[in-house]
Coordinates of C-alpha atoms in Angstrom, one line a residue:
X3 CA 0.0 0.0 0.0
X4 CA 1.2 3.3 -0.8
X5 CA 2.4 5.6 1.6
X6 CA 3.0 9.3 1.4
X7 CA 6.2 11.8 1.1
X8 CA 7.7 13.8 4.3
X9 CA 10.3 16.3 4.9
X10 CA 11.0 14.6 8.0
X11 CA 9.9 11.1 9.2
X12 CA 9.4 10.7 13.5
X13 CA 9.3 7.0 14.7
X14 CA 8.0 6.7 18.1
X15 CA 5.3 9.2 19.7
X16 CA 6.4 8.6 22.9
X17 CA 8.1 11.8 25.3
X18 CA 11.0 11.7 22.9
X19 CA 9.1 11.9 19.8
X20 CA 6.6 14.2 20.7
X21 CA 9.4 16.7 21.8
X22 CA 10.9 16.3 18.3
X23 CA 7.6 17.0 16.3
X24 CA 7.3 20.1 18.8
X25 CA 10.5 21.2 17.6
X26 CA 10.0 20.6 14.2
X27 CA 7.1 22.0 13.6
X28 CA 7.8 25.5 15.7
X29 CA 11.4 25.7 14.9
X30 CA 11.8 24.5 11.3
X31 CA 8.1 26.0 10.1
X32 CA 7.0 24.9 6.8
X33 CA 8.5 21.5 6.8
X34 CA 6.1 18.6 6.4
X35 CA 6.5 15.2 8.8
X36 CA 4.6 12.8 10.4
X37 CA 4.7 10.5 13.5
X38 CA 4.8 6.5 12.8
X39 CA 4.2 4.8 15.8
X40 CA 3.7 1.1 16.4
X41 CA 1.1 1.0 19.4
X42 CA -2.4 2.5 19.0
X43 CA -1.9 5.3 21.8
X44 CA 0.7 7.9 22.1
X45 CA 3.2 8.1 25.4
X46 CA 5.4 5.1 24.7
X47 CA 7.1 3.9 28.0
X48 CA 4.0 5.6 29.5
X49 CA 1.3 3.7 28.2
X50 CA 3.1 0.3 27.8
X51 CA 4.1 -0.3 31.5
X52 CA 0.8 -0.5 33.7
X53 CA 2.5 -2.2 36.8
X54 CA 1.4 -0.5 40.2
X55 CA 3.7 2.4 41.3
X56 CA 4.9 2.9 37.9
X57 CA 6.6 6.2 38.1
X58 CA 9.5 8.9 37.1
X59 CA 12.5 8.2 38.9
X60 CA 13.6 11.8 37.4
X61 CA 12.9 15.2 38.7
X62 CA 9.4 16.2 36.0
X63 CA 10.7 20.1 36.2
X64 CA 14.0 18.7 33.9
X65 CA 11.7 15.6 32.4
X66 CA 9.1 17.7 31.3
X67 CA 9.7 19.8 27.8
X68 CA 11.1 23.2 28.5
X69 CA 8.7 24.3 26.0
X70 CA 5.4 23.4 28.1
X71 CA 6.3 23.6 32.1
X72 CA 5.1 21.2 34.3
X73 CA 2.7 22.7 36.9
X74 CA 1.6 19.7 39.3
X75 CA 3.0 19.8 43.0
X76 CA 5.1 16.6 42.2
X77 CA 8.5 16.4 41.6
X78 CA 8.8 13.0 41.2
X79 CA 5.4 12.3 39.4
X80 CA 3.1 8.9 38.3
X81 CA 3.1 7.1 35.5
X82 CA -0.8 8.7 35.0
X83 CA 0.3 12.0 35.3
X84 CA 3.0 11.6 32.6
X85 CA 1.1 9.9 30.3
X86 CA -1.7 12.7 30.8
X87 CA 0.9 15.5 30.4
X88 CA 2.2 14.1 27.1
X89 CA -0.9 13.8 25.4
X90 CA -2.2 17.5 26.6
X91 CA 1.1 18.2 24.8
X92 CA 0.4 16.3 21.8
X93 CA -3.3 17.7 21.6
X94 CA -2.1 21.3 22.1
X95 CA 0.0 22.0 19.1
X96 CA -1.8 19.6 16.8
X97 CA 1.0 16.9 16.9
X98 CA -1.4 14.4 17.7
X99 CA -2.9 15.2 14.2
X100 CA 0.2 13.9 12.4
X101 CA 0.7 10.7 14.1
X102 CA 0.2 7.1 12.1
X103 CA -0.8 5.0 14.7
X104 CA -0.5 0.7 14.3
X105 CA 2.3 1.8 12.1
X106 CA 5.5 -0.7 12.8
X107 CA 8.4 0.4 11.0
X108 CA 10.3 -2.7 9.9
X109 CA 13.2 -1.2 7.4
X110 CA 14.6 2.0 6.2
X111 CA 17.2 1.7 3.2
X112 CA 19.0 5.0 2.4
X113 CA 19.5 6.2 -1.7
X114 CA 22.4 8.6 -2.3
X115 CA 21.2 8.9 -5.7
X116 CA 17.8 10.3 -4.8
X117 CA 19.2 11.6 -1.4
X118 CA 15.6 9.7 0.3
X119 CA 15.1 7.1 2.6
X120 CA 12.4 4.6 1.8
X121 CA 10.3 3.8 4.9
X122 CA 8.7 0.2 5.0
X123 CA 5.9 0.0 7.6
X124 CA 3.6 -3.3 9.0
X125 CA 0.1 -2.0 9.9
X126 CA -3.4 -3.1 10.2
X127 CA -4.4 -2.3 6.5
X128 CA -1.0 -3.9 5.3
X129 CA 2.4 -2.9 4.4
X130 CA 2.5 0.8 3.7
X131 CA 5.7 2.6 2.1
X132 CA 6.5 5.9 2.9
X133 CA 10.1 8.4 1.8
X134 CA 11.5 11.2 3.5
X135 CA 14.1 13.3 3.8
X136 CA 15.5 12.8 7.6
X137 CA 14.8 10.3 9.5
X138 CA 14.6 10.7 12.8
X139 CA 14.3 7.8 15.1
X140 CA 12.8 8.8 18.7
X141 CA 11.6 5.0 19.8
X142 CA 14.4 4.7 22.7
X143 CA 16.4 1.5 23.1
X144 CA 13.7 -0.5 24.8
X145 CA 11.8 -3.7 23.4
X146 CA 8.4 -2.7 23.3
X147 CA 7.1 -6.8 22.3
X148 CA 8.6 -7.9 25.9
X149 CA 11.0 -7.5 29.0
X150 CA 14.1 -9.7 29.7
X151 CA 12.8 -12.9 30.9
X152 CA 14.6 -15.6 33.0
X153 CA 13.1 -19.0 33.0
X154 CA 13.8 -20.5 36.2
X155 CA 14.9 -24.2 37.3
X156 CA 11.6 -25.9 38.4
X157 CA 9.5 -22.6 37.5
X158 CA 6.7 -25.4 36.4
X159 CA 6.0 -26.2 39.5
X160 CA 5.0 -23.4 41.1
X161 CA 1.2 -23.2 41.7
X162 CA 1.2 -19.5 42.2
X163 CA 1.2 -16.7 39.7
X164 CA 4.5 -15.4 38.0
X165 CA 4.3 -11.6 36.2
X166 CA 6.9 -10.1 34.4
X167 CA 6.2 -5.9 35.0
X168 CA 6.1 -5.1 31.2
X169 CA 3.2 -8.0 30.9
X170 CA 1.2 -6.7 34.2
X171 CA -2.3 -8.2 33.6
X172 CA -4.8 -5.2 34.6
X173 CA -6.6 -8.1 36.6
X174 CA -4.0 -9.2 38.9
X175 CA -5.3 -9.3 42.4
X176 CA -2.8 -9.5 45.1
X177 CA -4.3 -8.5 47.8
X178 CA -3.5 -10.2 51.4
X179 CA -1.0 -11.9 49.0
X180 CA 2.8 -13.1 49.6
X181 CA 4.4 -11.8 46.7
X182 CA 8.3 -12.4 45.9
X183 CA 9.9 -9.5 43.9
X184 CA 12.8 -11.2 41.7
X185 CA 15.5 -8.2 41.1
X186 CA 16.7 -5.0 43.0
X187 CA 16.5 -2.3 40.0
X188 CA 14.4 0.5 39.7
X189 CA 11.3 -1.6 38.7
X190 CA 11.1 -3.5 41.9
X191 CA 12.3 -0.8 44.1
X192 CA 9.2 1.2 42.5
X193 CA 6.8 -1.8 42.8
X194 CA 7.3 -3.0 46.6
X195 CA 6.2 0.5 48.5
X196 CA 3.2 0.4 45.9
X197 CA 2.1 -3.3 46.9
X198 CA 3.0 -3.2 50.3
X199 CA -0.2 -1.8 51.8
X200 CA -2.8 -4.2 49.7
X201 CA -0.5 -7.5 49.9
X202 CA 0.4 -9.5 52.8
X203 CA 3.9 -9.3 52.3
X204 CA 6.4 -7.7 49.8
X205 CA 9.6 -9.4 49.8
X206 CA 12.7 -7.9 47.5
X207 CA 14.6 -10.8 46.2
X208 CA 17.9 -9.8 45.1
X209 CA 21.5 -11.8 43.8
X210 CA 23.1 -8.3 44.7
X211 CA 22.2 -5.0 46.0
X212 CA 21.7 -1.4 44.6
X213 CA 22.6 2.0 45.5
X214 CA 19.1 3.8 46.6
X215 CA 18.6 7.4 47.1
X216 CA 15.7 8.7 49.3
X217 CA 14.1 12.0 47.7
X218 CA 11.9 14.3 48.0
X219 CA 8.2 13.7 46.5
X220 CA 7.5 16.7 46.3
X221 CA 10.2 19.7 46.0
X222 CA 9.1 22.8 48.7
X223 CA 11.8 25.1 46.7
X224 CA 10.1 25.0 43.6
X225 CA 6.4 25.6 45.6
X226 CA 8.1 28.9 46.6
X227 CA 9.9 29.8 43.4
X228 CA 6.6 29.4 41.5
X229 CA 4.2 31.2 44.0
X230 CA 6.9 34.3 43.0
X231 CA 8.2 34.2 39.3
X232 CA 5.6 33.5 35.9
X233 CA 5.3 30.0 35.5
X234 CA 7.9 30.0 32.2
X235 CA 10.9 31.7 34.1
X236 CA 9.8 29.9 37.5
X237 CA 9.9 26.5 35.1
X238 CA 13.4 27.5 34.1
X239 CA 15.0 28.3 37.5
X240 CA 13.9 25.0 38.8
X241 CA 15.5 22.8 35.7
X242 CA 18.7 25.1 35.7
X243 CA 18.6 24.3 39.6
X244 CA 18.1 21.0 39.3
X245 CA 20.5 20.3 36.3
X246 CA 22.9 21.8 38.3
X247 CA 22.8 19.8 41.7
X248 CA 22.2 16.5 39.7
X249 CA 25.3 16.8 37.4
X250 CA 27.5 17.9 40.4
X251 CA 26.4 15.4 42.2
X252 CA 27.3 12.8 39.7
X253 CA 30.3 13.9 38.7
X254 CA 31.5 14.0 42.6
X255 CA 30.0 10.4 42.6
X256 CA 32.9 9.6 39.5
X257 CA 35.4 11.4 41.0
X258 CA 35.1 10.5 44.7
X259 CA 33.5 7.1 44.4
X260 CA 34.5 5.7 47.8
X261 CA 33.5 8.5 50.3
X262 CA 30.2 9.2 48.0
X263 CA 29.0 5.8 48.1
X264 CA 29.9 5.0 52.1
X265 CA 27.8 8.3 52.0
X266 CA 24.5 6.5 50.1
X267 CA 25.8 3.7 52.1
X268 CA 25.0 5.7 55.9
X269 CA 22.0 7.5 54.6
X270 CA 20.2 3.8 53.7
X271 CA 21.4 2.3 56.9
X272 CA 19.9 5.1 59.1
X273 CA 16.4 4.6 57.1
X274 CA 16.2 1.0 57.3
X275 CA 14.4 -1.0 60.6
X276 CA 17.3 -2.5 63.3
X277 CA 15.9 -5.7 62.3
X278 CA 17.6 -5.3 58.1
X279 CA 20.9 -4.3 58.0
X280 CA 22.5 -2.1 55.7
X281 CA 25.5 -5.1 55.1
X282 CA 24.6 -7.1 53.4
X283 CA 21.4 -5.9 51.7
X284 CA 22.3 -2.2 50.4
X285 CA 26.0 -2.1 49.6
X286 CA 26.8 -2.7 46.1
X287 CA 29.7 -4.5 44.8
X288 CA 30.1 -1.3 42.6
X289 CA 30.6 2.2 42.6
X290 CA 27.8 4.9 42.6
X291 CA 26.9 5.6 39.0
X292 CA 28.8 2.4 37.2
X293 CA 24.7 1.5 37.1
X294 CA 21.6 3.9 37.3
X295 CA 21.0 5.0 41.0
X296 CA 17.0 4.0 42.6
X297 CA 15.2 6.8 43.7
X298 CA 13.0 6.3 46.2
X299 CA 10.2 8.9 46.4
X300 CA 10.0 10.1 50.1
X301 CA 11.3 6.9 51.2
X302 CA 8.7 5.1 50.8
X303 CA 10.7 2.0 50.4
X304 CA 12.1 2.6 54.3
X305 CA 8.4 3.4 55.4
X306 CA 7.5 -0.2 54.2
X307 CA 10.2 -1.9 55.8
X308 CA 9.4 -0.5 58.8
X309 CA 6.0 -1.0 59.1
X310 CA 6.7 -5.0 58.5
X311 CA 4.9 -5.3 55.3
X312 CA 8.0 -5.5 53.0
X313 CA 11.5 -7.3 53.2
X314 CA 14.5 -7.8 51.5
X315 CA 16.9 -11.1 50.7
X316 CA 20.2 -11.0 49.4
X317 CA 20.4 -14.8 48.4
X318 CA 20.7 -16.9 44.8
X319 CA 18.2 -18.9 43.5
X320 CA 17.9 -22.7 43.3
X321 CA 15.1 -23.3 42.2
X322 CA 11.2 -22.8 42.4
X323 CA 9.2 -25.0 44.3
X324 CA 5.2 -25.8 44.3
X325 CA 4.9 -23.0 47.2
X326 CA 7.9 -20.9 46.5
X327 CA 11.4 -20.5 46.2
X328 CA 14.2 -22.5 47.4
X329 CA 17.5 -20.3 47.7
X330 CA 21.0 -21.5 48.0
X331 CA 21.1 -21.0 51.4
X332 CA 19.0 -23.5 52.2
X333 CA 15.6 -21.0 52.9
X334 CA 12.6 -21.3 51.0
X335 CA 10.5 -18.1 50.3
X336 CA 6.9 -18.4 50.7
X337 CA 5.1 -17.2 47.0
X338 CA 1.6 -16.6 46.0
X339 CA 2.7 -14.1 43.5
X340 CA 6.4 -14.4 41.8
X341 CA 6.9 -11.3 40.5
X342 CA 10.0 -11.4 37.9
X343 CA 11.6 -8.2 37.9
X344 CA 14.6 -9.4 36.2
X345 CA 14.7 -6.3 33.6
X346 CA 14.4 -5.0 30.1
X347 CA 15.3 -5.8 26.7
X348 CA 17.2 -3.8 24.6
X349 CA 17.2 -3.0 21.1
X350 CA 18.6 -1.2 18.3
X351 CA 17.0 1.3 15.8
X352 CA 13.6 0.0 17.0
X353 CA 14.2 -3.4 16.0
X354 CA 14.3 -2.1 12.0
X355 CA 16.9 -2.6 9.4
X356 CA 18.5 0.0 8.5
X357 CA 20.4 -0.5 4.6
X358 CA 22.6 2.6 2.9
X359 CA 23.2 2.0 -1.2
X360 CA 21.4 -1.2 -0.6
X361 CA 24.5 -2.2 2.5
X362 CA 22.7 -3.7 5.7
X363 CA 24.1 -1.8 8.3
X364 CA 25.5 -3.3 11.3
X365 CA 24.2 -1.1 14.4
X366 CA 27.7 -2.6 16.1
X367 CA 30.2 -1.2 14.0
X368 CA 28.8 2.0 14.0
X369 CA 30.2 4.9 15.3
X370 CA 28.2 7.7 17.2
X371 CA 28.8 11.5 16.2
X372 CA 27.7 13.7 19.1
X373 CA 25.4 10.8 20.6
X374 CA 22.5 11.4 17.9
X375 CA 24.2 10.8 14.2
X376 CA 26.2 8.1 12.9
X377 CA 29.4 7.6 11.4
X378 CA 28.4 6.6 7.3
X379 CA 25.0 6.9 7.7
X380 CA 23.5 10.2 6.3
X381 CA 20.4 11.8 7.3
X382 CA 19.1 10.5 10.4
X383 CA 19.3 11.3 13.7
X384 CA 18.7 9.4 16.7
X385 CA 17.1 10.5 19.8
X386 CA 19.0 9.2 23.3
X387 CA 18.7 11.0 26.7
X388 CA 21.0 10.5 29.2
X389 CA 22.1 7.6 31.8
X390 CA 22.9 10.2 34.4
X391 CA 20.5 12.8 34.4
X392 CA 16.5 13.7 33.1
X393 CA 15.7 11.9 29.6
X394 CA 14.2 14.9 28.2
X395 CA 17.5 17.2 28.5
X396 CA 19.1 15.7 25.6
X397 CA 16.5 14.6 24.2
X398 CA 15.2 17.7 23.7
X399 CA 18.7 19.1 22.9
X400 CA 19.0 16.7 20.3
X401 CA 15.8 17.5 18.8
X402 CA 16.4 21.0 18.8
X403 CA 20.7 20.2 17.2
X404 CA 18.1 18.5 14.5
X405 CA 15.9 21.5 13.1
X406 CA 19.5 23.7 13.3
X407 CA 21.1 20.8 11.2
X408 CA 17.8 21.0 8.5
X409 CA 17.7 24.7 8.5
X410 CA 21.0 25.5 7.5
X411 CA 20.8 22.3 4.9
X412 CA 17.6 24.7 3.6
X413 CA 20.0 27.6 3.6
X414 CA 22.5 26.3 1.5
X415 CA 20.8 24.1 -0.6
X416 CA 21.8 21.0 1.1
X417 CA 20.3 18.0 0.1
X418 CA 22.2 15.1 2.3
X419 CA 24.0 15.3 5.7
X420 CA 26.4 13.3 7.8
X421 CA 29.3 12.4 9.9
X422 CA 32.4 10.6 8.8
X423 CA 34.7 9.3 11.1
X424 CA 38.5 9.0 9.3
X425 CA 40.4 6.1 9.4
X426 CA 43.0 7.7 11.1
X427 CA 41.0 9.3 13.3
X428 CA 42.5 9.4 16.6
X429 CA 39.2 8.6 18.6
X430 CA 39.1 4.9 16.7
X431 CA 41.7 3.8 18.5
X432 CA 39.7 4.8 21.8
X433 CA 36.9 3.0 21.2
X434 CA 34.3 2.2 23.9
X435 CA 30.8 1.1 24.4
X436 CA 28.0 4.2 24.0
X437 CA 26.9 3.7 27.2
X438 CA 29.0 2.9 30.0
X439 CA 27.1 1.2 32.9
X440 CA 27.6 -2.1 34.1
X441 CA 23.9 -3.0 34.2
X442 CA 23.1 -6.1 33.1
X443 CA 20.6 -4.8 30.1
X444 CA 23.3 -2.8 29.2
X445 CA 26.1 -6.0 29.2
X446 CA 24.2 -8.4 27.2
X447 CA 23.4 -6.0 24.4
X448 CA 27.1 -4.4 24.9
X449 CA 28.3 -6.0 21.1
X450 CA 25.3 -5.2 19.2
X451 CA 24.8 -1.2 20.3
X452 CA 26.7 1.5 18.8
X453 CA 30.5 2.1 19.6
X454 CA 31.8 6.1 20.4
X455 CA 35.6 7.0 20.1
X456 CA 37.5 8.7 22.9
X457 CA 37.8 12.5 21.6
X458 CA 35.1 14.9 20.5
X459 CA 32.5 15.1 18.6
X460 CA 32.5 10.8 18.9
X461 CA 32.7 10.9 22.6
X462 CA 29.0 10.5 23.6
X463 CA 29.6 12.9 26.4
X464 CA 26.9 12.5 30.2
X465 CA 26.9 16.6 30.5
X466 CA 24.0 18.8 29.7
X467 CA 26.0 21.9 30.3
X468 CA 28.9 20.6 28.1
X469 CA 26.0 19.5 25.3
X470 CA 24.4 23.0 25.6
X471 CA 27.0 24.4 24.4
X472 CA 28.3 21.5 21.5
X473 CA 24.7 21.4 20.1
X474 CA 23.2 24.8 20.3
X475 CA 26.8 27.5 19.8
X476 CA 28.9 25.2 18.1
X477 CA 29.2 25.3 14.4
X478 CA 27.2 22.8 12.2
X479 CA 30.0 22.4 9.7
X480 CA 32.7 20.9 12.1
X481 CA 35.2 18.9 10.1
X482 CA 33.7 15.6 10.8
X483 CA 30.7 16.5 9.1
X484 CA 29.8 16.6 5.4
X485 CA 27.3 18.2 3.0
X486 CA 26.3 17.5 -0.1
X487 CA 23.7 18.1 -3.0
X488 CA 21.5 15.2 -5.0
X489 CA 21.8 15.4 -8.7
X490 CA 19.2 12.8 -8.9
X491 CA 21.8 10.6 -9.9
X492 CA 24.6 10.9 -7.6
X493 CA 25.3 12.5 -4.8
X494 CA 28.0 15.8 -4.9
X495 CA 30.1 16.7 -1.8
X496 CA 29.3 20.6 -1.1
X497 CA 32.6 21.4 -1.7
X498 CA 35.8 19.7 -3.4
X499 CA 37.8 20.0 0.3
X500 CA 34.7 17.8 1.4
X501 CA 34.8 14.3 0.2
X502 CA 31.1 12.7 -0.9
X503 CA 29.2 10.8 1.9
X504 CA 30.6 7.7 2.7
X505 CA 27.7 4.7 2.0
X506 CA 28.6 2.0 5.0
X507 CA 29.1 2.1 8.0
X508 CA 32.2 3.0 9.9

């Protein structure tokens, strides 16, 4: 089935996506695009996980769009409130007019000739074909068809009830329930506090522990800042506050890894009850910030423990057994509910194959430029936030990188764009993973996700005030990156000191 011709083509109409169409549309006027996205509702992460609790684990005054400022009292916010909020968005500046909903982008294959990507889609009606002239991928890294799932020994047995959190069935009733929590990440440390009161017992089952930080539900600072300043500049205070305090806070946590996490360490052990100790349950076996910190909203984690309706075990698994679990140690876990906790999945590019002059490319050997572009592959951008601080910040500073990119390409009578990394480049020989955590969704995808070098622009740098200043004051026409013009038959570098696209990957 025939599709249609864009300037720009969005995948994903989740938060990332949303922001980008925002951008587009205000800050690159005239330019036709359209939204494909693969589920029938817009929000992404927001509308796919339903499990109780569900969450930001960011601060929603640097999640939330700079462009639209978040007004409820929370700082750390629900899943409901998020989804709400990007929808209002959505419906607000007509964005939610340009999205192809049930539209599963399966390939994308790149013509220097035409300077156009062809777009192959999966959707209700049937395969539908679309071109454009930027593609811009805003679907994250997550597997949206399911979560990383661990079969355990004897899991047959059980007679209980075992969930995975991306699969929560609406239906689940655990109340005055023993539910087991398999895994100590950010999912689980949401979910417990949010069963605890309904269930009989919540109890954390973890192999190893996290680093947990206690904070504040709701941010007094930014009650008083907005009951005095217009809600845009009182909007902006609090994100410049916040970006601020959370990016000198990580990089202390790099830099002084010891003291900083026997400082997490003390702060944990003075909220839990004298009957669970901090050792062994909440010291890691890393540093602070080698994985994603938990944030527990007002502590409500503690407050659980300390009532008696929630525990925590730091123990392997043998096996499941027809009530429970049995652990190495020799104790068996009482179950009526097994929730499996035990992560996400990640992907690349959505899952989509991605071909230049007819080349598959292999997301592995890639190269990232800036953390959005890659190395060989010409017009498209990818939309990442950060590991270490609010989504939205670079997502949004990407977006906004993207519209500069395609107005000056307007300018100048650009027709293709993209980053070539030398063979001789320096930051080759420094190659490193994109993102450097040692979580294990991170590790088992570590070969298969895109590579950055060791120097600028390939070093995917964790800094919103550094990126402010790379993407939004830096030139556009740094050596690494090269213009051209479609002749309809070939493609012509902009200028003879600026060799022609390269067609594969790096």
């Amino acid at each position: 089935m025939a599709g249609q011709h864009v300037d720009v083509l969005i995948v994903g109409a989740g938060l990332s996506g949303i922001g980008a169409a925002y951008r587009i549309k205000t800050q690159s006027p005239g330019r036709t695009y359209a939204v494909l996205e693969a589920r029938d509702a817009i929000g992404g992460t927001w509308d796919l996980f339903r499990y109780p609790g569900i969450r930001s684990d960011s601060d929603m005054f640097t999640l939330s769009y700079p462009f639209r400022p978040w007004t409820e009292s929370t700082s750390i916010a629900s899943g409901e409130s998020i989804l709400r909020y990007i929808r209002e968005t959505a419906a607000e500046f007509g964005i939610d007019e340009e999205i192809r909903f049930g539209h599963r982008v399966v390939s994308a294959s790149w013509s220097s000739e035409d300077a156009l990507w062809t777009v192959e889609a999966t959707s209700a009606a049937g395969p539908v074909t679309f071109t454009c002239s930027f593609l811009y991928m805003c679907s994250g890294y997550y597997s949206y068809t399911g979560g990383h799932a661990v079969t355990f020994p004897g899991q047959e047995k059980f007679t209980g009830t075992v969930v995975h959190p991306q699969e929560w069935p609406a239906d689940l009733d655990y109340k005055d329930k023993k539910v087991v929590v398999i895994g100590s990440g950010a999912t689980a440390i949401t979910l417990i506090p949010s069963m605890a009161d309904d269930a009989a017992k919540v109890t954390m089952l973890q192999r190893s522990p996290s680093y947990v930080v206690s904070q504040p539900g709701k941010d007094p600072f930014a009650d008083g800042v907005r009951s005095l300043l217009p809600a845009g500049v009182a909007h902006q205070v609090l994100r410049t506050k916040n970006v601020l305090m959370t990016t000198a806070f990580y990089q202390a946590c790099r830099r002084w890894p010891k003291p900083l996490g026997a400082v997490l360490r003390k702060r944990v052990a003075g909220a839990l009850p004298a009957d669970i100790p901090a050792d062994p349950h909440f010291v890691p076996s890393y540093d602070p910030w080698d994985q994603r910190l938990c944030v527990v909203p007002d502590g409500d984690l503690f407050t659980a423990m300390r009532k008696g309706k929630a525990d925590v075990v730091t123990d392997r698994i043998r096996s499941f057994t027809e009530k429970g679990i049995a652990l190495e140690s020799g104790r068996e876990l009482d179950a009526d509910i097994i929730v499996t906790a035990t992560g996400l999945k990640m992907v690349t590019f959505g899952q989509m194959e991605i071909s230049v002059d007819g080349k598959v490319v292999d997301p592995g050997s890639l190269y990232v430029y800036k953390g959005m572009m890659f190395g060989g592959v010409p017009n498209l951008a990818w939309c990442i936030g950060y590991i270490n601080n609010s989504w939205t910040l670079r997502a949004d500073l990407v977006s906004q990188y993207v519209t500069r990119l395609l107005n000056h390409m307007s300018a100048h009578g650009f027709t293709t764009v993209g980053p070539v990394m030398d063979a001789d480049d320096p930051a080759r020989s420094q190659s490193q993973p994109f993102m450097n955590l040692t979580s294990g969704y991170v590790q088992r995808m570590i070969d298969k996700l895109p590579k950055q070098g060791g120097t600028r622009p390939w070093l995917a740098r964790q800094n919103y005030l550094l990126d402010v200043v790379d993407m939004k004051l830096r030139r556009l026409d740094d050596p690494a990156m090269r213009f051209g013009r479609a002749t309809g038959r070939r493609t012509v570098p902009a200028s003879p000191a600026e060799p022609e696209p390269v067609a594969v990957a790096s």
